Structure formats: structure tokens, C-alpha cells
């Protein structure tokens, strides 16, 4: 059985006060989250410790949106994986398309970040996905295979077994345009097969999340697909009601 995860990537949204009230709404209804689902909230760095204080007696986990490629030192403005672990983060998103696109994060940097995360005991949620022009040119499988080959496929099997993968087609992020459940399933199965070519049966255990305009109205259909093990949710995770509804879609 693969772990089912519904993770809320808040991106650069909410003040501390707004973030804490969102978490309070989630914990008030924690009993509605299906037992088979691990809910994860992924607030901005500034909120992590305070959010942890609210979450610590509940079964909602904490994640961060990024970590540094280095362990520590003179890297002004960066946050190390070890620091995230010290405020009780269990997950860290690595390689989100917004980091790749706006901050020039490429595969070699992402490999360093994965190494740092694993070294600190964090579970990397590693994102892959094609741009609109790549999908339209029919190159999406090649693009995704390349993103996986340059990173995840270089890991040893023990490290690989700790990874969570997220497929986030760039054209579906924040656009209201969701991949159809068939399109998403097709890519998820392809990712799993690519992983299996190197890691064999371990690939059947890998949690692969879908992200990109996932919302209460489409979550059930997406999550019903064989190779979709949950969601990485942006906009809809900022409304407790919607985020809970997505978790309940399993
Ligand atoms: P949206 O759900 O807002 O499309 O964002 C998806 C995403 O990027 C999650 O990491």
C-alpha cells in the first residue's frame, strides 16, 4: 500500500495570523480526514514553528516549500534542511516549477537539495512537469523522463525509497486548467515505469502526487486513478473547507 498524501503548498501567501487561523480551521475538523490520508500543510518559512505548535497533537504533518543546496554557512537568505527538521518539518518540496522557472534551479542544484533533505531526515516531495509548449509539441514524456533521470534515478535504492514525486504540469498550475484524469494517469504511469527501470519493484511503493488546479470538484476523479496517490494543492489549500473536501475525495 502506498501512502496517500494531500499536501497544501501555500506558496507566498498568508500573514502569520492568517496562516494560523487556517490551521486552526483544519485541526477543528481533523476527524473528517480519512484515516488513509496523510494531510500535510506547507506554509512559508516564517510560519513553520508557530504552525508546528498548533499541529503537534494532531496527525496533520508539516512541510517546507524549499531548502538550501548547502548544509550551512555564508548563504544569506537561505534556509538549511537541518533548520527545517529542527522546527519539526517532515517534508520539503524540491524542484517546484516556480523554483525552476524564477530562481534558475536546475537538476544539479536539485540533486544537492535532495541530498541535504535526506541527510536531515526530511522526505523530499520532488516535482516534475512539462511546460505548455512542451505538451503541445508532444515532448512531455521526454521532458519528464529527463527531469527524473538527472535527479531521482541517480539515488541509491535506500534514498529513493524515501522520495515522494509530484507531477505538476506547468500549464495547469494556477490556471484553472486541470490535466484530465486520463492525461494525469498516463504521465503518472509513465513516471512509475521510468522509476521501475532502475529501481524495480520499489517503484510500486512510490507515492506520486498530482498538482495543478486540483480542487474539490475534480479531486475524486483524479485520486481514483491507479497511479495517482494524492495531490499537491496550491490555491485550494488556502481555504480550509476546500482543502478538507479534497482530502475527503479519497
Ligand atoms: P494550484 O493548485 O494553485 O494550481 O497550484 C498547484 C501547485 O503548484 C502546488 O504546488
mmCIF file with all atom_site columns, C-alpha atoms in Angstrom, residues 4-11 38 40-42 63-65 91-98 124-128 164-169 172-174 178 188 207-215 218-219 222-223 228-237 243 246 250:
data_model
loop_
_atom_site.group_PDB
_atom_site.id
_atom_site.type_symbol
_atom_site.label_atom_id
_atom_site.label_alt_id
_atom_site.label_comp_id
_atom_site.label_asym_id
_atom_site.label_entity_id
_atom_site.label_seq_id
_atom_site.pdbx_PDB_ins_code
_atom_site.Cartn_x
_atom_site.Cartn_y
_atom_site.Cartn_z
_atom_site.occupancy
_atom_site.B_iso_or_equiv
_atom_site.pdbx_formal_charge
_atom_site.auth_seq_id
_atom_site.auth_comp_id
_atom_site.auth_asym_id
_atom_site.auth_atom_id
_atom_site.pdbx_PDB_model_num
ATOM 1  C CA . UNK A 1 4   ? -1.834  8.661  0.274   1.00 0.00 ? 4   UNK A CA 1
ATOM 2  C CA . UNK A 1 5   ? -0.896  12.306 0.711   1.00 0.00 ? 5   UNK A CA 1
ATOM 3  C CA . UNK A 1 6   ? -2.815  15.545 0.332   1.00 0.00 ? 6   UNK A CA 1
ATOM 4  C CA . UNK A 1 7   ? -0.338  18.409 0.743   1.00 0.00 ? 7   UNK A CA 1
ATOM 5  C CA . UNK A 1 8   ? -1.184  22.107 0.729   1.00 0.00 ? 8   UNK A CA 1
ATOM 6  C CA . UNK A 1 9   ? 1.502   24.326 -0.786  1.00 0.00 ? 9   UNK A CA 1
ATOM 7  C CA . UNK A 1 10  ? 0.597   27.803 0.434   1.00 0.00 ? 10  UNK A CA 1
ATOM 8  C CA . UNK A 1 11  ? 3.345   29.385 -1.699  1.00 0.00 ? 11  UNK A CA 1
ATOM 9  C CA . UNK A 1 38  ? -1.720  11.938 5.378   1.00 0.00 ? 38  UNK A CA 1
ATOM 10 C CA . UNK A 1 40  ? 0.464   17.949 5.055   1.00 0.00 ? 40  UNK A CA 1
ATOM 11 C CA . UNK A 1 41  ? 0.481   21.749 5.318   1.00 0.00 ? 41  UNK A CA 1
ATOM 12 C CA . UNK A 1 42  ? 3.349   23.605 3.670   1.00 0.00 ? 42  UNK A CA 1
ATOM 13 C CA . UNK A 1 63  ? 6.365   20.619 5.293   1.00 0.00 ? 63  UNK A CA 1
ATOM 14 C CA . UNK A 1 64  ? 8.527   23.410 3.858   1.00 0.00 ? 64  UNK A CA 1
ATOM 15 C CA . UNK A 1 65  ? 8.487   24.827 0.342   1.00 0.00 ? 65  UNK A CA 1
ATOM 16 C CA . UNK A 1 91  ? 8.506   17.078 4.253   1.00 0.00 ? 91  UNK A CA 1
ATOM 17 C CA . UNK A 1 92  ? 10.165  19.544 1.889   1.00 0.00 ? 92  UNK A CA 1
ATOM 18 C CA . UNK A 1 93  ? 9.087   20.439 -1.648  1.00 0.00 ? 93  UNK A CA 1
ATOM 19 C CA . UNK A 1 94  ? 12.053  20.368 -4.033  1.00 0.00 ? 94  UNK A CA 1
ATOM 20 C CA . UNK A 1 95  ? 12.106  21.374 -7.698  1.00 0.00 ? 95  UNK A CA 1
ATOM 21 C CA . UNK A 1 96  ? 8.753   23.115 -7.874  1.00 0.00 ? 96  UNK A CA 1
ATOM 22 C CA . UNK A 1 97  ? 8.353   24.603 -11.363 1.00 0.00 ? 97  UNK A CA 1
ATOM 23 C CA . UNK A 1 98  ? 8.227   28.101 -9.829  1.00 0.00 ? 98  UNK A CA 1
ATOM 24 C CA . UNK A 1 124 ? 11.583  15.297 -0.373  1.00 0.00 ? 124 UNK A CA 1
ATOM 25 C CA . UNK A 1 125 ? 8.453   15.955 -2.436  1.00 0.00 ? 125 UNK A CA 1
ATOM 26 C CA . UNK A 1 126 ? 10.191  16.208 -5.782  1.00 0.00 ? 126 UNK A CA 1
ATOM 27 C CA . UNK A 1 127 ? 8.287   17.999 -8.544  1.00 0.00 ? 127 UNK A CA 1
ATOM 28 C CA . UNK A 1 128 ? 8.438   17.327 -12.263 1.00 0.00 ? 128 UNK A CA 1
ATOM 29 C CA . UNK A 1 164 ? 7.651   11.359 -2.895  1.00 0.00 ? 164 UNK A CA 1
ATOM 30 C CA . UNK A 1 165 ? 7.208   12.542 -6.503  1.00 0.00 ? 165 UNK A CA 1
ATOM 31 C CA . UNK A 1 166 ? 4.750   15.200 -7.647  1.00 0.00 ? 166 UNK A CA 1
ATOM 32 C CA . UNK A 1 167 ? 3.675   15.555 -11.262 1.00 0.00 ? 167 UNK A CA 1
ATOM 33 C CA . UNK A 1 168 ? 2.730   19.174 -11.838 1.00 0.00 ? 168 UNK A CA 1
ATOM 34 C CA . UNK A 1 169 ? 2.149   20.121 -15.468 1.00 0.00 ? 169 UNK A CA 1
ATOM 35 C CA . UNK A 1 172 ? -2.168  23.513 -15.124 1.00 0.00 ? 172 UNK A CA 1
ATOM 36 C CA . UNK A 1 173 ? -0.661  25.425 -12.185 1.00 0.00 ? 173 UNK A CA 1
ATOM 37 C CA . UNK A 1 174 ? -2.803  28.320 -11.017 1.00 0.00 ? 174 UNK A CA 1
ATOM 38 C CA . UNK A 1 178 ? -6.511  20.772 -14.806 1.00 0.00 ? 178 UNK A CA 1
ATOM 39 C CA . UNK A 1 188 ? 1.908   9.019  -13.554 1.00 0.00 ? 188 UNK A CA 1
ATOM 40 C CA . UNK A 1 207 ? 3.811   7.902  -3.745  1.00 0.00 ? 207 UNK A CA 1
ATOM 41 C CA . UNK A 1 208 ? 3.190   10.044 -6.839  1.00 0.00 ? 208 UNK A CA 1
ATOM 42 C CA . UNK A 1 209 ? 1.047   13.147 -6.317  1.00 0.00 ? 209 UNK A CA 1
ATOM 43 C CA . UNK A 1 210 ? -0.774  15.215 -8.912  1.00 0.00 ? 210 UNK A CA 1
ATOM 44 C CA . UNK A 1 211 ? -0.655  19.029 -8.743  1.00 0.00 ? 211 UNK A CA 1
ATOM 45 C CA . UNK A 1 212 ? -2.210  21.728 -10.907 1.00 0.00 ? 212 UNK A CA 1
ATOM 46 C CA . UNK A 1 213 ? -5.637  23.267 -10.308 1.00 0.00 ? 213 UNK A CA 1
ATOM 47 C CA . UNK A 1 214 ? -6.718  20.314 -8.195  1.00 0.00 ? 214 UNK A CA 1
ATOM 48 C CA . UNK A 1 215 ? -9.930  21.258 -6.405  1.00 0.00 ? 215 UNK A CA 1
ATOM 49 C CA . UNK A 1 218 ? -12.025 17.185 -9.695  1.00 0.00 ? 218 UNK A CA 1
ATOM 50 C CA . UNK A 1 219 ? -10.077 15.560 -6.846  1.00 0.00 ? 219 UNK A CA 1
ATOM 51 C CA . UNK A 1 222 ? -8.009  12.235 -10.195 1.00 0.00 ? 222 UNK A CA 1
ATOM 52 C CA . UNK A 1 223 ? -7.455  10.246 -6.993  1.00 0.00 ? 223 UNK A CA 1
ATOM 53 C CA . UNK A 1 228 ? -2.327  8.880  -8.556  1.00 0.00 ? 228 UNK A CA 1
ATOM 54 C CA . UNK A 1 229 ? -1.663  8.710  -4.835  1.00 0.00 ? 229 UNK A CA 1
ATOM 55 C CA . UNK A 1 230 ? -2.855  12.149 -3.798  1.00 0.00 ? 230 UNK A CA 1
ATOM 56 C CA . UNK A 1 231 ? -2.380  15.809 -4.545  1.00 0.00 ? 231 UNK A CA 1
ATOM 57 C CA . UNK A 1 232 ? -0.077  18.763 -4.152  1.00 0.00 ? 232 UNK A CA 1
ATOM 58 C CA . UNK A 1 233 ? -2.578  21.561 -3.842  1.00 0.00 ? 233 UNK A CA 1
ATOM 59 C CA . UNK A 1 234 ? -1.913  25.272 -4.312  1.00 0.00 ? 234 UNK A CA 1
ATOM 60 C CA . UNK A 1 235 ? -4.811  27.744 -4.379  1.00 0.00 ? 235 UNK A CA 1
ATOM 61 C CA . UNK A 1 236 ? -7.443  25.384 -2.988  1.00 0.00 ? 236 UNK A CA 1
ATOM 62 C CA . UNK A 1 237 ? -5.306  24.639 0.092   1.00 0.00 ? 237 UNK A CA 1
ATOM 63 C CA . UNK A 1 243 ? -8.646  21.559 1.325   1.00 0.00 ? 243 UNK A CA 1
ATOM 64 C CA . UNK A 1 246 ? -10.030 17.402 -1.350  1.00 0.00 ? 246 UNK A CA 1
ATOM 65 C CA . UNK A 1 250 ? -10.286 9.583  -1.317  1.00 0.00 ? 250 UNK A CA 1
#
